[in-house]
PDB file of C-alpha atoms in Angstrom:
ATOM      1  CA  MET X  22      46.173  54.419  89.921  1.00  0.00           C
ATOM      2  CA  ALA X  23      44.667  53.803  86.463  1.00  0.00           C
ATOM      3  CA  ASP X  24      46.508  50.460  86.312  1.00  0.00           C
ATOM      4  CA  VAL X  25      45.023  49.447  89.664  1.00  0.00           C
ATOM      5  CA  THR X  26      41.504  50.327  88.525  1.00  0.00           C
ATOM      6  CA  ASP X  27      41.904  48.510  85.193  1.00  0.00           C
ATOM      7  CA  CYS X  28      43.331  45.468  86.951  1.00  0.00           C
ATOM      8  CA  LEU X  29      40.481  45.306  89.454  1.00  0.00           C
ATOM      9  CA  LEU X  30      37.912  45.667  86.672  1.00  0.00           C
ATOM     10  CA  GLY X  31      39.637  42.792  84.872  1.00  0.00           C
ATOM     11  CA  LEU X  32      39.495  40.592  87.968  1.00  0.00           C
ATOM     12  CA  GLY X  33      35.722  41.041  87.985  1.00  0.00           C
ATOM     13  CA  ALA X  34      35.327  40.373  84.256  1.00  0.00           C
ATOM     14  CA  ASP X  35      32.693  37.997  82.934  1.00  0.00           C
ATOM     15  CA  LYS X  36      35.167  35.914  80.934  1.00  0.00           C
ATOM     16  CA  HIS X  37      37.573  33.527  82.640  1.00  0.00           C
ATOM     17  CA  LEU X  38      40.442  34.402  80.314  1.00  0.00           C
ATOM     18  CA  ASP X  39      40.059  38.106  81.112  1.00  0.00           C
ATOM     19  CA  ARG X  40      40.170  37.328  84.839  1.00  0.00           C
ATOM     20  CA  GLU X  41      43.333  35.242  84.371  1.00  0.00           C
ATOM     21  CA  ARG X  42      45.031  38.040  82.427  1.00  0.00           C
ATOM     22  CA  ALA X  43      44.046  40.531  85.101  1.00  0.00           C
ATOM     23  CA  LEU X  44      45.405  38.208  87.784  1.00  0.00           C
ATOM     24  CA  ARG X  45      48.831  38.199  86.096  1.00  0.00           C
ATOM     25  CA  LYS X  46      48.685  41.998  85.934  1.00  0.00           C
ATOM     26  CA  PHE X  47      47.593  42.059  89.589  1.00  0.00           C
ATOM     27  CA  GLN X  48      50.620  39.958  90.574  1.00  0.00           C
ATOM     28  CA  GLN X  49      52.875  42.324  88.637  1.00  0.00           C
ATOM     29  CA  LEU X  50      51.352  45.339  90.376  1.00  0.00           C
ATOM     30  CA  ILE X  51      52.043  43.726  93.756  1.00  0.00           C
ATOM     31  CA  ASN X  52      55.634  42.969  92.771  1.00  0.00           C
ATOM     32  CA  ASP X  53      56.167  46.520  91.511  1.00  0.00           C
ATOM     33  CA  ALA X  54      54.335  48.231  94.384  1.00  0.00           C
ATOM     34  CA  GLY X  55      56.826  50.563  95.993  1.00  0.00           C
ATOM     35  CA  THR X  56      54.450  52.036  98.516  1.00  0.00           C
ATOM     36  CA  SER X  57      51.951  50.633 100.908  1.00  0.00           C
ATOM     37  CA  ALA X  58      49.403  53.068  99.431  1.00  0.00           C
ATOM     38  CA  CYS X  59      49.308  51.027  96.206  1.00  0.00           C
ATOM     39  CA  LEU X  60      48.909  47.805  98.175  1.00  0.00           C
ATOM     40  CA  ASN X  61      46.141  49.379 100.242  1.00  0.00           C
ATOM     41  CA  ASP X  62      44.358  50.429  97.028  1.00  0.00           C
ATOM     42  CA  LEU X  63      44.604  46.849  95.750  1.00  0.00           C
ATOM     43  CA  ALA X  64      43.322  45.483  99.080  1.00  0.00           C
ATOM     44  CA  GLU X  65      40.366  47.880  99.043  1.00  0.00           C
ATOM     45  CA  GLY X  66      39.542  46.849  95.484  1.00  0.00           C
ATOM     46  CA  VAL X  67      39.645  43.163  96.457  1.00  0.00           C
ATOM     47  CA  LYS X  68      37.278  43.861  99.366  1.00  0.00           C
ATOM     48  CA  GLU X  69      34.844  45.593  97.002  1.00  0.00           C
ATOM     49  CA  LEU X  70      34.928  42.647  94.592  1.00  0.00           C
ATOM     50  CA  LEU X  71      34.182  40.222  97.424  1.00  0.00           C
ATOM     51  CA  THR X  72      31.051  42.131  98.425  1.00  0.00           C
ATOM     52  CA  SER X  73      29.643  42.359  94.896  1.00  0.00           C
ATOM     53  CA  THR X  74      26.572  40.477  93.764  1.00  0.00           C
ATOM     54  CA  THR X  75      27.965  38.647  90.717  1.00  0.00           C
ATOM     55  CA  TRP X  76      29.853  35.398  91.091  1.00  0.00           C
ATOM     56  CA  GLU X  77      32.486  36.503  88.561  1.00  0.00           C
ATOM     57  CA  GLN X  78      33.445  39.471  90.699  1.00  0.00           C
ATOM     58  CA  LYS X  79      33.492  37.344  93.839  1.00  0.00           C
ATOM     59  CA  ILE X  80      35.837  34.866  92.166  1.00  0.00           C
ATOM     60  CA  GLY X  81      38.043  37.709  90.971  1.00  0.00           C
ATOM     61  CA  GLY X  82      38.152  39.077  94.501  1.00  0.00           C
ATOM     62  CA  LEU X  83      39.031  35.663  95.920  1.00  0.00           C
ATOM     63  CA  MET X  84      41.762  35.202  93.320  1.00  0.00           C
ATOM     64  CA  GLY X  85      43.229  38.603  94.148  1.00  0.00           C
ATOM     65  CA  ALA X  86      42.930  37.966  97.882  1.00  0.00           C
ATOM     66  CA  LYS X  87      44.810  34.677  97.507  1.00  0.00           C
ATOM     67  CA  VAL X  88      47.695  36.438  95.782  1.00  0.00           C
ATOM     68  CA  MET X  89      47.742  39.169  98.413  1.00  0.00           C
ATOM     69  CA  VAL X  90      47.709  36.649 101.270  1.00  0.00           C
ATOM     70  CA  GLU X  91      50.616  34.773  99.702  1.00  0.00           C
ATOM     71  CA  GLN X  92      52.739  37.814  98.778  1.00  0.00           C
ATOM     72  CA  CYS X  93      51.822  40.667 101.123  1.00  0.00           C
ATOM     73  CA  ASP X  94      51.559  41.430 104.790  1.00  0.00           C
ATOM     74  CA  ILE X  95      48.865  44.074 105.238  1.00  0.00           C
ATOM     75  CA  ALA X  96      47.618  44.690 108.763  1.00  0.00           C
ATOM     76  CA  GLY X  97      44.211  43.119 109.336  1.00  0.00           C
ATOM     77  CA  PHE X  98      43.842  41.830 105.764  1.00  0.00           C
ATOM     78  CA  ASP X  99      44.315  38.148 106.592  1.00  0.00           C
ATOM     79  CA  ASP X 100      41.742  38.271 109.405  1.00  0.00           C
ATOM     80  CA  LEU X 101      39.278  40.015 107.121  1.00  0.00           C
ATOM     81  CA  MET X 102      39.827  37.348 104.460  1.00  0.00           C
ATOM     82  CA  ILE X 103      39.067  34.597 106.966  1.00  0.00           C
ATOM     83  CA  ASP X 104      35.778  36.347 107.719  1.00  0.00           C
ATOM     84  CA  GLU X 105      35.047  36.686 103.998  1.00  0.00           C
ATOM     85  CA  CYS X 106      35.805  32.993 103.451  1.00  0.00           C
ATOM     86  CA  LEU X 107      33.340  32.033 106.156  1.00  0.00           C
ATOM     87  CA  ARG X 108      30.727  34.356 104.666  1.00  0.00           C
ATOM     88  CA  LEU X 109      31.169  32.996 101.133  1.00  0.00           C
ATOM     89  CA  LEU X 110      31.563  29.358 102.178  1.00  0.00           C
ATOM     90  CA  GLU X 111      27.947  28.583 101.309  1.00  0.00           C
ATOM     91  CA  ASP X 112      27.596  30.827  98.265  1.00  0.00           C
ATOM     92  CA  ASN X 113      25.122  29.556  95.675  1.00  0.00           C
ATOM     93  CA  GLU X 114      27.830  29.348  93.004  1.00  0.00           C
ATOM     94  CA  VAL X 115      30.069  26.274  93.250  1.00  0.00           C
ATOM     95  CA  ARG X 116      32.981  28.109  91.592  1.00  0.00           C
ATOM     96  CA  VAL X 117      32.913  30.669  94.397  1.00  0.00           C
ATOM     97  CA  ARG X 118      32.955  27.903  97.005  1.00  0.00           C
ATOM     98  CA  LEU X 119      35.954  26.277  95.298  1.00  0.00           C
ATOM     99  CA  ALA X 120      37.793  29.609  95.231  1.00  0.00           C
ATOM    100  CA  VAL X 121      36.999  30.022  98.943  1.00  0.00           C
ATOM    101  CA  GLY X 122      38.719  26.695  99.584  1.00  0.00           C
ATOM    102  CA  GLN X 123      41.813  27.822  97.694  1.00  0.00           C
ATOM    103  CA  LEU X 124      41.987  31.060  99.675  1.00  0.00           C
ATOM    104  CA  MET X 125      41.491  29.210 102.953  1.00  0.00           C
ATOM    105  CA  ARG X 126      44.360  26.894 102.030  1.00  0.00           C
ATOM    106  CA  SER X 127      46.656  29.877 101.424  1.00  0.00           C
ATOM    107  CA  LEU X 128      45.566  31.424 104.699  1.00  0.00           C
ATOM    108  CA  ALA X 129      46.268  28.182 106.556  1.00  0.00           C
ATOM    109  CA  ALA X 130      49.689  27.872 104.909  1.00  0.00           C
ATOM    110  CA  LYS X 131      50.555  31.393 106.040  1.00  0.00           C
ATOM    111  CA  LEU X 132      48.934  31.552 109.476  1.00  0.00           C
ATOM    112  CA  GLY X 133      48.956  27.917 110.532  1.00  0.00           C
ATOM    113  CA  VAL X 134      46.510  26.098 112.773  1.00  0.00           C
ATOM    114  CA  SER X 135      44.855  29.311 113.967  1.00  0.00           C
ATOM    115  CA  VAL X 136      42.870  29.378 110.709  1.00  0.00           C
ATOM    116  CA  LEU X 137      41.531  25.898 111.423  1.00  0.00           C
ATOM    117  CA  GLN X 138      40.642  26.831 114.984  1.00  0.00           C
ATOM    118  CA  ARG X 139      38.791  29.913 113.815  1.00  0.00           C
ATOM    119  CA  CYS X 140      36.924  28.214 110.950  1.00  0.00           C
ATOM    120  CA  GLN X 141      36.379  24.725 112.290  1.00  0.00           C
ATOM    121  CA  GLU X 142      32.943  25.224 113.816  1.00  0.00           C
ATOM    122  CA  THR X 143      31.499  26.911 110.716  1.00  0.00           C
ATOM    123  CA  VAL X 144      33.031  24.427 108.275  1.00  0.00           C
ATOM    124  CA  LEU X 145      31.867  21.408 110.266  1.00  0.00           C
ATOM    125  CA  ALA X 146      28.368  22.880 110.593  1.00  0.00           C
ATOM    126  CA  SER X 147      28.268  23.381 106.823  1.00  0.00           C
ATOM    127  CA  ILE X 148      29.326  19.783 106.232  1.00  0.00           C
ATOM    128  CA  HIS X 149      26.776  18.521 108.729  1.00  0.00           C
ATOM    129  CA  ASN X 150      23.966  20.588 107.201  1.00  0.00           C
ATOM    130  CA  HIS X 151      24.700  19.754 103.575  1.00  0.00           C
ATOM    131  CA  PHE X 152      26.434  16.392 103.362  1.00  0.00           C
ATOM    132  CA  ASP X 153      23.297  14.232 103.280  1.00  0.00           C
ATOM    133  CA  ARG X 154      20.779  16.318 101.379  1.00  0.00           C
ATOM    134  CA  GLU X 155      17.182  15.192 101.438  1.00  0.00           C
ATOM    135  CA  GLY X 156      14.735  15.443  98.560  1.00  0.00           C
ATOM    136  CA  GLU X 157      15.234  15.356  94.832  1.00  0.00           C
ATOM    137  CA  GLY X 158      18.724  14.286  93.873  1.00  0.00           C
ATOM    138  CA  SER X 159      19.409  12.895  97.315  1.00  0.00           C
ATOM    139  CA  ARG X 160      22.064  10.227  97.445  1.00  0.00           C
ATOM    140  CA  ALA X 161      20.029   8.317 100.009  1.00  0.00           C
ATOM    141  CA  ASP X 162      17.303   7.741  97.412  1.00  0.00           C
ATOM    142  CA  SER X 163      19.620   6.661  94.606  1.00  0.00           C
ATOM    143  CA  THR X 164      20.975   3.277  93.638  1.00  0.00           C
ATOM    144  CA  PHE X 165      24.416   4.571  94.568  1.00  0.00           C
ATOM    145  CA  SER X 166      23.639   5.130  98.252  1.00  0.00           C
ATOM    146  CA  SER X 167      26.161   2.548  99.446  1.00  0.00           C
ATOM    147  CA  GLY X 168      28.962   4.347  97.636  1.00  0.00           C
ATOM    148  CA  CYS X 169      29.417   1.574  95.107  1.00  0.00           C
ATOM    149  CA  ILE X 170      27.612   0.412  92.012  1.00  0.00           C
ATOM    150  CA  THR X 171      26.186  -3.074  92.213  1.00  0.00           C
ATOM    151  CA  PRO X 172      24.779  -4.225  88.880  1.00  0.00           C
ATOM    152  CA  THR X 173      21.516  -6.103  88.817  1.00  0.00           C
ATOM    153  CA  LEU X 174      21.741  -9.572  87.299  1.00  0.00           C
ATOM    154  CA  LEU X 175      19.401 -10.649  84.531  1.00  0.00           C
ATOM    155  CA  PRO X 176      17.586 -14.015  84.626  1.00  0.00           C
ATOM    156  CA  GLY X 177      20.152 -16.804  84.498  1.00  0.00           C
ATOM    157  CA  ASN X 178      22.553 -14.735  86.636  1.00  0.00           C
ATOM    158  CA  ARG X 179      23.880 -12.818  83.617  1.00  0.00           C
ATOM    159  CA  PHE X 180      25.090  -9.250  83.740  1.00  0.00           C
ATOM    160  CA  PRO X 181      23.435  -6.765  81.383  1.00  0.00           C
ATOM    161  CA  ALA X 182      25.373  -6.279  78.128  1.00  0.00           C
ATOM    162  CA  ALA X 183      26.405  -2.750  79.137  1.00  0.00           C
ATOM    163  CA  VAL X 184      28.040  -4.095  82.299  1.00  0.00           C
ATOM    164  CA  ASP X 185      29.415  -7.376  80.962  1.00  0.00           C
ATOM    165  CA  GLY X 186      32.312  -5.771  79.113  1.00  0.00           C
ATOM    166  CA  GLY X 187      34.654  -6.220  82.071  1.00  0.00           C
ATOM    167  CA  ASN X 188      34.308  -2.603  83.116  1.00  0.00           C
ATOM    168  CA  ARG X 189      32.077  -3.348  86.051  1.00  0.00           C
ATOM    169  CA  ALA X 190      32.329  -1.025  88.996  1.00  0.00           C
ATOM    170  CA  SER X 191      31.184  -2.484  92.268  1.00  0.00           C
ATOM    171  CA  CYS X 192      32.327  -3.197  95.793  1.00  0.00           C
ATOM    172  CA  GLY X 193      33.225  -6.063  98.021  1.00  0.00           C
ATOM    173  CA  SER X 194      32.083  -9.606  97.358  1.00  0.00           C
ATOM    174  CA  SER X 195      29.623  -8.570  94.644  1.00  0.00           C
ATOM    175  CA  TYR X 196      32.461  -7.924  92.156  1.00  0.00           C
ATOM    176  CA  HIS X 197      33.566 -11.046  90.349  1.00  0.00           C
ATOM    177  CA  PRO X 198      35.416 -10.361  87.098  1.00  0.00           C
ATOM    178  CA  ARG X 199      35.456 -13.255  84.638  1.00  0.00           C
ATOM    179  CA  CYS X 200      32.987 -15.257  86.738  1.00  0.00           C
ATOM    180  CA  THR X 201      29.555 -16.419  85.736  1.00  0.00           C
ATOM    181  CA  GLY X 202      26.632 -16.358  88.116  1.00  0.00           C
ATOM    182  CA  ALA X 203      26.966 -20.107  88.726  1.00  0.00           C
ATOM    183  CA  THR X 204      30.651 -19.773  89.681  1.00  0.00           C
ATOM    184  CA  VAL X 205      29.899 -17.003  92.163  1.00  0.00           C
ATOM    185  CA  GLN X 206      27.282 -19.078  93.944  1.00  0.00           C
TER     186      GLN X 206
END
């Protein structure tokens, strides 16, 4: 029991390296677990980490949940993890959202299309609500709104020195390597 507690504390550690070490220990505990009581203790600890307020503990919980989904079959755990993924999908911390995606992938690999059917509405709503953000930092207001960079030509149809090194990134007909402005026209 002390190993389980230490491992769960490590999964919620502030330092990434400590979480990774705890994850290896967590995997070993799952492999060595002879009883379902030990697995249930690990599952309860993961649930507690997922409901904590710090992003480090949430990530640790998601990492542990991913391992449990891949290696264990605990009644009701997978369904609970789908619910937790949907809850944490729009967490303020990007690292938590990335870990949610990894857990959802493991759930989909294990359970199949039912995960997609259950999550589709929430995921699509999140994409719809956040894909084109308005206000400061909005892609619609930037020079990159078309998805490509089109350099502005200087008088005499010359590219700026920073762009003229052949490393121009642009799209479609506006990209003409080794061409002068006169040749393009």
